[in-house]
Amino acid sequence: MQDIINQTINFVKTTLADAEAGHDWFHIERVYKTAKTINKTENADTLIVALAALLHDIADSKFNGGDEEIGPQKAGDFLASIDVQPEIINEVKLIIKNLSFKASFGEITYSSKELNVVQDADRLDAIGAIGIARAFTYGGFKNRVLHDPEIKPKLQMTKEEYKNTTAPTINHFYEKLLLLKDLMKTQTGKTMAQQRHDFMLSYLDQFYAEWEGKK
Ligand code: ADP
Ligand code: NI
């Protein structure tokens, strides 16, 4: 099993060598570590959790013309090339397909303990100190302003609106980051999310105080 995991790590590192900072190898490594932490109390299948965590962003649809099939396909082709069992490949592909926040706008057709573990781990990387850093990195990449008091966050967005928003980065906290805590599926994920959520709330308090030039 460790051999399959090591080969996958090498494949992901090579493939993501030029990825942007929000979805680089270090994001994958954090999600992989967090998934292992969560799985200590969930007892989902170790190999499926590891492979899905490692391969979940192998091809982000945002950077592939919105095609949400490329990621699972690419992951599946790689796993087949190193002779992983078809049943395992199938599970990993389903998890990747169902993982993204955008996927949660659609109908939920698949669920598993392994998906819950990896999804919680991926969502945890979008909140807390790392989540804040990733949001501003993404905003900078898209040339967004930090904050604009005139532009209010949109709390209910369709999948299209979410994909095409050009709102300030602070709005993203209200449109996504502060909502993630309540979407956690596992007990350990919930506990970790609460702590990171509270950190974001105190970050926002400080942000607005500084914005107003308060002493
Ligand atoms: P993930 O890889 O966690 O499924 P996404 O691909 O949606 O999530 O986003 C990657 C990172 O970029 C996340 O940390 C997310 O919060 C951030 N991000 C996505 N959309 C925006 C946005 N409109 N403004 C700021 N940050 C964003
Ligand atoms: Ni991710």
PDB file of C-alpha atoms and ligand atoms in Angstrom:
ATOM      1  CA  MET A   1       0.000   0.000   0.000  1.00  0.00           C
ATOM      2  CA  GLN A   2       2.777   2.457   0.911  1.00  0.00           C
ATOM      3  CA  ASP A   3       4.300   1.847  -2.501  1.00  0.00           C
ATOM      4  CA  ILE A   4       1.105   2.906  -4.285  1.00  0.00           C
ATOM      5  CA  ILE A   5       0.912   5.994  -2.077  1.00  0.00           C
ATOM      6  CA  ASN A   6       4.546   6.933  -2.752  1.00  0.00           C
ATOM      7  CA  GLN A   7       4.124   6.571  -6.507  1.00  0.00           C
ATOM      8  CA  THR A   8       1.015   8.737  -6.305  1.00  0.00           C
ATOM      9  CA  ILE A   9       2.865  11.384  -4.281  1.00  0.00           C
ATOM     10  CA  ASN A  10       5.562  11.528  -6.968  1.00  0.00           C
ATOM     11  CA  PHE A  11       2.986  11.787  -9.748  1.00  0.00           C
ATOM     12  CA  VAL A  12       1.113  14.604  -7.998  1.00  0.00           C
ATOM     13  CA  LYS A  13       4.291  16.538  -7.177  1.00  0.00           C
ATOM     14  CA  THR A  14       5.432  16.372 -10.804  1.00  0.00           C
ATOM     15  CA  THR A  15       2.021  17.223 -12.237  1.00  0.00           C
ATOM     16  CA  LEU A  16       1.492  20.191  -9.915  1.00  0.00           C
ATOM     17  CA  ALA A  17       5.017  21.588 -10.272  1.00  0.00           C
ATOM     18  CA  ASP A  18       3.696  24.735 -12.005  1.00  0.00           C
ATOM     19  CA  ALA A  19       0.349  25.007 -10.218  1.00  0.00           C
ATOM     20  CA  GLU A  20      -0.770  28.315  -8.702  1.00  0.00           C
ATOM     21  CA  ALA A  21      -0.215  28.754  -4.958  1.00  0.00           C
ATOM     22  CA  GLY A  22      -3.762  27.879  -3.830  1.00  0.00           C
ATOM     23  CA  HIS A  23      -3.670  24.424  -5.424  1.00  0.00           C
ATOM     24  CA  ASP A  24      -0.016  23.531  -5.346  1.00  0.00           C
ATOM     25  CA  TRP A  25       1.622  20.435  -3.872  1.00  0.00           C
ATOM     26  CA  PHE A  26       1.610  22.021  -0.401  1.00  0.00           C
ATOM     27  CA  HIS A  27      -2.199  22.311  -0.493  1.00  0.00           C
ATOM     28  CA  ILE A  28      -2.361  18.628  -1.378  1.00  0.00           C
ATOM     29  CA  GLU A  29       0.107  17.738   1.364  1.00  0.00           C
ATOM     30  CA  ARG A  30      -1.917  19.668   3.964  1.00  0.00           C
ATOM     31  CA  VAL A  31      -5.159  18.007   2.879  1.00  0.00           C
ATOM     32  CA  TYR A  32      -3.476  14.606   2.974  1.00  0.00           C
ATOM     33  CA  LYS A  33      -2.143  15.208   6.510  1.00  0.00           C
ATOM     34  CA  THR A  34      -5.466  16.594   7.739  1.00  0.00           C
ATOM     35  CA  ALA A  35      -7.362  13.676   6.185  1.00  0.00           C
ATOM     36  CA  LYS A  36      -5.093  11.288   8.101  1.00  0.00           C
ATOM     37  CA  THR A  37      -5.724  13.202  11.335  1.00  0.00           C
ATOM     38  CA  ILE A  38      -9.485  13.058  10.791  1.00  0.00           C
ATOM     39  CA  ASN A  39      -9.412   9.419   9.806  1.00  0.00           C
ATOM     40  CA  LYS A  40      -7.842   8.428  13.118  1.00  0.00           C
ATOM     41  CA  THR A  41     -11.333   8.652  14.566  1.00  0.00           C
ATOM     42  CA  GLU A  42     -13.386   7.795  11.448  1.00  0.00           C
ATOM     43  CA  ASN A  43     -11.846   4.519  10.357  1.00  0.00           C
ATOM     44  CA  ALA A  44     -12.618   4.967   6.674  1.00  0.00           C
ATOM     45  CA  ASP A  45     -10.536   3.000   4.156  1.00  0.00           C
ATOM     46  CA  THR A  46      -6.951   4.250   4.503  1.00  0.00           C
ATOM     47  CA  LEU A  47      -5.855   3.708   0.913  1.00  0.00           C
ATOM     48  CA  ILE A  48      -8.948   5.291  -0.659  1.00  0.00           C
ATOM     49  CA  VAL A  49      -8.677   8.307   1.664  1.00  0.00           C
ATOM     50  CA  ALA A  50      -4.968   8.728   0.863  1.00  0.00           C
ATOM     51  CA  LEU A  51      -5.396   8.428  -2.915  1.00  0.00           C
ATOM     52  CA  ALA A  52      -8.425  10.701  -3.064  1.00  0.00           C
ATOM     53  CA  ALA A  53      -6.705  13.340  -0.906  1.00  0.00           C
ATOM     54  CA  LEU A  54      -3.569  13.197  -3.048  1.00  0.00           C
ATOM     55  CA  LEU A  55      -5.374  13.289  -6.401  1.00  0.00           C
ATOM     56  CA  HIS A  56      -8.341  15.556  -5.617  1.00  0.00           C
ATOM     57  CA  ASP A  57      -6.972  18.670  -7.373  1.00  0.00           C
ATOM     58  CA  ILE A  58      -4.953  16.971 -10.090  1.00  0.00           C
ATOM     59  CA  ALA A  59      -6.828  19.014 -12.705  1.00  0.00           C
ATOM     60  CA  ASP A  60      -8.980  21.857 -11.368  1.00  0.00           C
ATOM     61  CA  SER A  61     -11.982  22.528 -13.622  1.00  0.00           C
ATOM     62  CA  LYS A  62     -11.499  26.286 -13.016  1.00  0.00           C
ATOM     63  CA  PHE A  63      -8.308  26.109 -15.031  1.00  0.00           C
ATOM     64  CA  ASN A  64      -9.571  23.595 -17.597  1.00  0.00           C
ATOM     65  CA  GLY A  65     -12.420  25.514 -19.160  1.00  0.00           C
ATOM     66  CA  GLY A  66     -14.848  24.346 -16.467  1.00  0.00           C
ATOM     67  CA  ASP A  67     -14.683  20.671 -17.424  1.00  0.00           C
ATOM     68  CA  GLU A  68     -15.369  18.759 -14.196  1.00  0.00           C
ATOM     69  CA  GLU A  69     -14.647  15.346 -15.739  1.00  0.00           C
ATOM     70  CA  ILE A  70     -10.944  15.910 -16.451  1.00  0.00           C
ATOM     71  CA  GLY A  71      -9.783  15.561 -12.835  1.00  0.00           C
ATOM     72  CA  PRO A  72     -11.400  12.176 -12.099  1.00  0.00           C
ATOM     73  CA  GLN A  73     -10.336  10.921 -15.532  1.00  0.00           C
ATOM     74  CA  LYS A  74      -6.724  11.941 -15.067  1.00  0.00           C
ATOM     75  CA  ALA A  75      -6.626  10.431 -11.563  1.00  0.00           C
ATOM     76  CA  GLY A  76      -8.198   7.192 -12.801  1.00  0.00           C
ATOM     77  CA  ASP A  77      -5.808   6.875 -15.738  1.00  0.00           C
ATOM     78  CA  PHE A  78      -2.836   7.313 -13.438  1.00  0.00           C
ATOM     79  CA  LEU A  79      -4.070   4.746 -10.893  1.00  0.00           C
ATOM     80  CA  ALA A  80      -4.765   2.245 -13.666  1.00  0.00           C
ATOM     81  CA  SER A  81      -1.222   2.768 -14.961  1.00  0.00           C
ATOM     82  CA  ILE A  82       0.179   1.600 -11.604  1.00  0.00           C
ATOM     83  CA  ASP A  83      -2.261  -1.344 -11.432  1.00  0.00           C
ATOM     84  CA  VAL A  84      -4.532  -0.217  -8.614  1.00  0.00           C
ATOM     85  CA  GLN A  85      -7.690  -2.361  -8.315  1.00  0.00           C
ATOM     86  CA  PRO A  86     -10.617  -1.111 -10.447  1.00  0.00           C
ATOM     87  CA  GLU A  87     -12.992  -0.943  -7.417  1.00  0.00           C
ATOM     88  CA  ILE A  88     -10.576   1.370  -5.627  1.00  0.00           C
ATOM     89  CA  ILE A  89     -10.088   3.526  -8.734  1.00  0.00           C
ATOM     90  CA  ASN A  90     -13.834   3.831  -9.077  1.00  0.00           C
ATOM     91  CA  GLU A  91     -14.263   5.042  -5.490  1.00  0.00           C
ATOM     92  CA  VAL A  92     -11.419   7.552  -5.815  1.00  0.00           C
ATOM     93  CA  LYS A  93     -12.937   8.973  -9.023  1.00  0.00           C
ATOM     94  CA  LEU A  94     -16.360   9.331  -7.386  1.00  0.00           C
ATOM     95  CA  ILE A  95     -14.857  11.133  -4.413  1.00  0.00           C
ATOM     96  CA  ILE A  96     -12.954  13.592  -6.619  1.00  0.00           C
ATOM     97  CA  LYS A  97     -16.063  14.288  -8.667  1.00  0.00           C
ATOM     98  CA  ASN A  98     -18.174  14.967  -5.597  1.00  0.00           C
ATOM     99  CA  LEU A  99     -15.616  16.929  -3.640  1.00  0.00           C
ATOM    100  CA  SER A 100     -15.777  20.527  -4.705  1.00  0.00           C
ATOM    101  CA  PHE A 101     -17.862  23.244  -3.105  1.00  0.00           C
ATOM    102  CA  LYS A 102     -19.391  23.790  -6.548  1.00  0.00           C
ATOM    103  CA  ALA A 103     -20.452  20.138  -6.706  1.00  0.00           C
ATOM    104  CA  SER A 104     -22.470  20.736  -3.551  1.00  0.00           C
ATOM    105  CA  PHE A 105     -24.731  23.111  -5.550  1.00  0.00           C
ATOM    106  CA  GLY A 106     -25.932  20.126  -7.518  1.00  0.00           C
ATOM    107  CA  GLU A 107     -27.857  17.083  -6.424  1.00  0.00           C
ATOM    108  CA  ILE A 108     -26.037  14.824  -4.017  1.00  0.00           C
ATOM    109  CA  THR A 109     -25.869  11.398  -5.633  1.00  0.00           C
ATOM    110  CA  TYR A 110     -22.912   9.792  -3.889  1.00  0.00           C
ATOM    111  CA  SER A 111     -21.851   9.620  -0.273  1.00  0.00           C
ATOM    112  CA  SER A 112     -19.280   7.641   1.644  1.00  0.00           C
ATOM    113  CA  LYS A 113     -17.219   7.821   4.786  1.00  0.00           C
ATOM    114  CA  GLU A 114     -14.100   8.301   2.647  1.00  0.00           C
ATOM    115  CA  LEU A 115     -15.674  11.269   0.821  1.00  0.00           C
ATOM    116  CA  ASN A 116     -16.612  12.835   4.171  1.00  0.00           C
ATOM    117  CA  VAL A 117     -13.052  12.570   5.463  1.00  0.00           C
ATOM    118  CA  VAL A 118     -11.390  14.032   2.354  1.00  0.00           C
ATOM    119  CA  GLN A 119     -14.050  16.705   1.883  1.00  0.00           C
ATOM    120  CA  ASP A 120     -13.695  17.866   5.489  1.00  0.00           C
ATOM    121  CA  ALA A 121      -9.905  17.971   5.089  1.00  0.00           C
ATOM    122  CA  ASP A 122     -10.159  19.997   1.855  1.00  0.00           C
ATOM    123  CA  ARG A 123     -12.672  22.397   3.387  1.00  0.00           C
ATOM    124  CA  LEU A 124     -10.514  22.858   6.483  1.00  0.00           C
ATOM    125  CA  ASP A 125      -7.713  24.087   4.215  1.00  0.00           C
ATOM    126  CA  ALA A 126     -10.035  26.859   2.999  1.00  0.00           C
ATOM    127  CA  ILE A 127     -10.587  28.272   6.509  1.00  0.00           C
ATOM    128  CA  GLY A 128      -8.435  29.457   9.405  1.00  0.00           C
ATOM    129  CA  ALA A 129      -5.035  31.082   8.910  1.00  0.00           C
ATOM    130  CA  ILE A 130      -4.261  29.091   5.780  1.00  0.00           C
ATOM    131  CA  GLY A 131      -7.714  29.723   4.355  1.00  0.00           C
ATOM    132  CA  ILE A 132      -7.279  33.484   4.809  1.00  0.00           C
ATOM    133  CA  ALA A 133      -3.893  33.353   3.077  1.00  0.00           C
ATOM    134  CA  ARG A 134      -5.342  31.309   0.207  1.00  0.00           C
ATOM    135  CA  ALA A 135      -8.305  33.658  -0.257  1.00  0.00           C
ATOM    136  CA  PHE A 136      -6.071  36.714  -0.587  1.00  0.00           C
ATOM    137  CA  THR A 137      -3.708  34.842  -2.866  1.00  0.00           C
ATOM    138  CA  TYR A 138      -6.636  33.911  -5.101  1.00  0.00           C
ATOM    139  CA  GLY A 139      -7.985  37.485  -4.959  1.00  0.00           C
ATOM    140  CA  GLY A 140      -4.573  38.850  -5.933  1.00  0.00           C
ATOM    141  CA  PHE A 141      -4.314  36.395  -8.799  1.00  0.00           C
ATOM    142  CA  LYS A 142      -7.701  37.663 -10.017  1.00  0.00           C
ATOM    143  CA  ASN A 143      -6.735  41.281  -9.343  1.00  0.00           C
ATOM    144  CA  ARG A 144      -9.581  41.793  -6.835  1.00  0.00           C
ATOM    145  CA  VAL A 145      -9.648  44.546  -4.213  1.00  0.00           C
ATOM    146  CA  LEU A 146      -9.277  43.474  -0.582  1.00  0.00           C
ATOM    147  CA  HIS A 147     -12.516  45.063   0.543  1.00  0.00           C
ATOM    148  CA  ASP A 148     -15.089  47.588  -0.700  1.00  0.00           C
ATOM    149  CA  PRO A 149     -17.726  48.638   1.864  1.00  0.00           C
ATOM    150  CA  GLU A 150     -20.091  49.578  -1.005  1.00  0.00           C
ATOM    151  CA  ILE A 151     -20.176  46.050  -2.400  1.00  0.00           C
ATOM    152  CA  LYS A 152     -22.210  43.831  -0.106  1.00  0.00           C
ATOM    153  CA  PRO A 153     -21.678  40.059   0.019  1.00  0.00           C
ATOM    154  CA  LYS A 154     -24.279  37.959  -1.824  1.00  0.00           C
ATOM    155  CA  LEU A 155     -25.436  35.248   0.510  1.00  0.00           C
ATOM    156  CA  GLN A 156     -27.391  33.162  -1.958  1.00  0.00           C
ATOM    157  CA  MET A 157     -25.507  32.540  -5.178  1.00  0.00           C
ATOM    158  CA  THR A 158     -26.198  30.222  -8.061  1.00  0.00           C
ATOM    159  CA  LYS A 159     -23.380  28.030  -9.330  1.00  0.00           C
ATOM    160  CA  GLU A 160     -22.879  30.420 -12.287  1.00  0.00           C
ATOM    161  CA  GLU A 161     -22.785  33.532 -10.101  1.00  0.00           C
ATOM    162  CA  TYR A 162     -20.323  31.858  -7.747  1.00  0.00           C
ATOM    163  CA  LYS A 163     -18.072  30.932 -10.648  1.00  0.00           C
ATOM    164  CA  ASN A 164     -18.168  34.382 -12.240  1.00  0.00           C
ATOM    165  CA  THR A 165     -18.054  36.662  -9.217  1.00  0.00           C
ATOM    166  CA  THR A 166     -15.572  39.566  -9.246  1.00  0.00           C
ATOM    167  CA  ALA A 167     -16.380  40.671  -5.706  1.00  0.00           C
ATOM    168  CA  PRO A 168     -13.756  41.887  -3.204  1.00  0.00           C
ATOM    169  CA  THR A 169     -11.920  39.134  -1.350  1.00  0.00           C
ATOM    170  CA  ILE A 170     -13.515  39.988   2.009  1.00  0.00           C
ATOM    171  CA  ASN A 171     -16.892  39.094   0.487  1.00  0.00           C
ATOM    172  CA  HIS A 172     -15.626  35.568  -0.078  1.00  0.00           C
ATOM    173  CA  PHE A 173     -15.577  35.093   3.707  1.00  0.00           C
ATOM    174  CA  TYR A 174     -19.368  35.588   3.810  1.00  0.00           C
ATOM    175  CA  GLU A 175     -20.064  33.830   0.531  1.00  0.00           C
ATOM    176  CA  LYS A 176     -18.112  30.708   1.355  1.00  0.00           C
ATOM    177  CA  LEU A 177     -15.528  30.577   4.137  1.00  0.00           C
ATOM    178  CA  LEU A 178     -17.830  31.280   7.092  1.00  0.00           C
ATOM    179  CA  LEU A 179     -20.350  28.753   5.777  1.00  0.00           C
ATOM    180  CA  LEU A 180     -17.952  25.829   5.717  1.00  0.00           C
ATOM    181  CA  LYS A 181     -18.027  25.114   9.459  1.00  0.00           C
ATOM    182  CA  ASP A 182     -21.640  23.959   9.238  1.00  0.00           C
ATOM    183  CA  LEU A 183     -20.925  21.679   6.280  1.00  0.00           C
ATOM    184  CA  MET A 184     -18.434  19.506   8.145  1.00  0.00           C
ATOM    185  CA  LYS A 185     -19.382  15.862   8.222  1.00  0.00           C
ATOM    186  CA  THR A 186     -16.983  14.227  10.687  1.00  0.00           C
ATOM    187  CA  GLN A 187     -16.669  14.849  14.420  1.00  0.00           C
ATOM    188  CA  THR A 188     -12.972  15.700  14.278  1.00  0.00           C
ATOM    189  CA  GLY A 189     -13.603  17.927  11.237  1.00  0.00           C
ATOM    190  CA  LYS A 190     -16.282  19.827  13.155  1.00  0.00           C
ATOM    191  CA  THR A 191     -14.002  20.470  16.116  1.00  0.00           C
ATOM    192  CA  MET A 192     -11.128  21.626  13.924  1.00  0.00           C
ATOM    193  CA  ALA A 193     -13.464  23.823  11.845  1.00  0.00           C
ATOM    194  CA  GLN A 194     -14.891  25.561  14.915  1.00  0.00           C
ATOM    195  CA  GLN A 195     -11.434  26.638  16.050  1.00  0.00           C
ATOM    196  CA  ARG A 196     -10.478  27.899  12.569  1.00  0.00           C
ATOM    197  CA  HIS A 197     -13.863  29.619  12.194  1.00  0.00           C
ATOM    198  CA  ASP A 198     -13.405  31.529  15.465  1.00  0.00           C
ATOM    199  CA  PHE A 199      -9.953  32.594  14.277  1.00  0.00           C
ATOM    200  CA  MET A 200     -11.474  34.022  11.058  1.00  0.00           C
ATOM    201  CA  LEU A 201     -14.098  35.947  13.055  1.00  0.00           C
ATOM    202  CA  SER A 202     -11.433  37.589  15.167  1.00  0.00           C
ATOM    203  CA  TYR A 203      -9.394  38.265  12.012  1.00  0.00           C
ATOM    204  CA  LEU A 204     -12.421  40.069  10.495  1.00  0.00           C
ATOM    205  CA  ASP A 205     -12.934  42.149  13.658  1.00  0.00           C
ATOM    206  CA  GLN A 206      -9.327  43.269  13.508  1.00  0.00           C
ATOM    207  CA  PHE A 207      -9.565  43.898   9.729  1.00  0.00           C
ATOM    208  CA  TYR A 208     -12.558  46.268  10.077  1.00  0.00           C
ATOM    209  CA  ALA A 209     -10.997  48.052  13.053  1.00  0.00           C
ATOM    210  CA  GLU A 210      -7.865  48.709  11.009  1.00  0.00           C
ATOM    211  CA  TRP A 211      -9.976  49.680   7.961  1.00  0.00           C
ATOM    212  CA  GLU A 212     -11.591  52.445   9.995  1.00  0.00           C
ATOM    213  CA  GLY A 213      -8.246  53.613  11.370  1.00  0.00           C
ATOM    214  CA  LYS A 214      -9.314  52.772  14.902  1.00  0.00           C
ATOM    215  CA  LYS A 215      -6.752  52.858  17.672  1.00  0.00           C
TER     216      LYS A 215
HETATM  217  P1  ADP B   1     -10.991  23.955  -3.103  1.00  0.00           P
HETATM  218  O1  ADP B   1      -9.693  23.708  -3.763  1.00  0.00           O
HETATM  219  O2  ADP B   1     -10.849  24.056  -1.618  1.00  0.00           O
HETATM  220  O3  ADP B   1     -12.076  23.035  -3.529  1.00  0.00           O
HETATM  221  P2  ADP B   1     -11.639  26.306  -4.706  1.00  0.00           P
HETATM  222  O4  ADP B   1     -11.028  25.703  -5.904  1.00  0.00           O
HETATM  223  O5  ADP B   1     -13.039  26.796  -4.813  1.00  0.00           O
HETATM  224  O6  ADP B   1     -11.566  25.383  -3.440  1.00  0.00           O
HETATM  225  O7  ADP B   1     -10.745  27.493  -4.221  1.00  0.00           O
HETATM  226  C1  ADP B   1      -9.381  27.393  -3.910  1.00  0.00           C
HETATM  227  C2  ADP B   1      -8.993  28.456  -2.908  1.00  0.00           C
HETATM  228  O8  ADP B   1      -9.264  29.731  -3.448  1.00  0.00           O
HETATM  229  C3  ADP B   1      -9.814  28.336  -1.614  1.00  0.00           C
HETATM  230  O9  ADP B   1      -9.011  28.615  -0.505  1.00  0.00           O
HETATM  231  C4  ADP B   1     -10.890  29.364  -1.821  1.00  0.00           C
HETATM  232  O10 ADP B   1     -11.386  29.887  -0.612  1.00  0.00           O
HETATM  233  C5  ADP B   1     -10.189  30.408  -2.648  1.00  0.00           C
HETATM  234  N1  ADP B   1     -11.179  31.101  -3.478  1.00  0.00           N
HETATM  235  C6  ADP B   1     -12.057  30.576  -4.351  1.00  0.00           C
HETATM  236  N2  ADP B   1     -12.864  31.523  -4.874  1.00  0.00           N
HETATM  237  C7  ADP B   1     -12.463  32.681  -4.301  1.00  0.00           C
HETATM  238  C8  ADP B   1     -12.891  34.046  -4.391  1.00  0.00           C
HETATM  239  N3  ADP B   1     -13.901  34.417  -5.181  1.00  0.00           N
HETATM  240  N4  ADP B   1     -12.244  34.966  -3.638  1.00  0.00           N
HETATM  241  C9  ADP B   1     -11.227  34.617  -2.817  1.00  0.00           C
HETATM  242  N5  ADP B   1     -10.785  33.355  -2.671  1.00  0.00           N
HETATM  243  C10 ADP B   1     -11.392  32.415  -3.391  1.00  0.00           C
HETATM  244 NI    NI B   2      -8.399  21.182  -2.766  1.00  0.00          NI
END
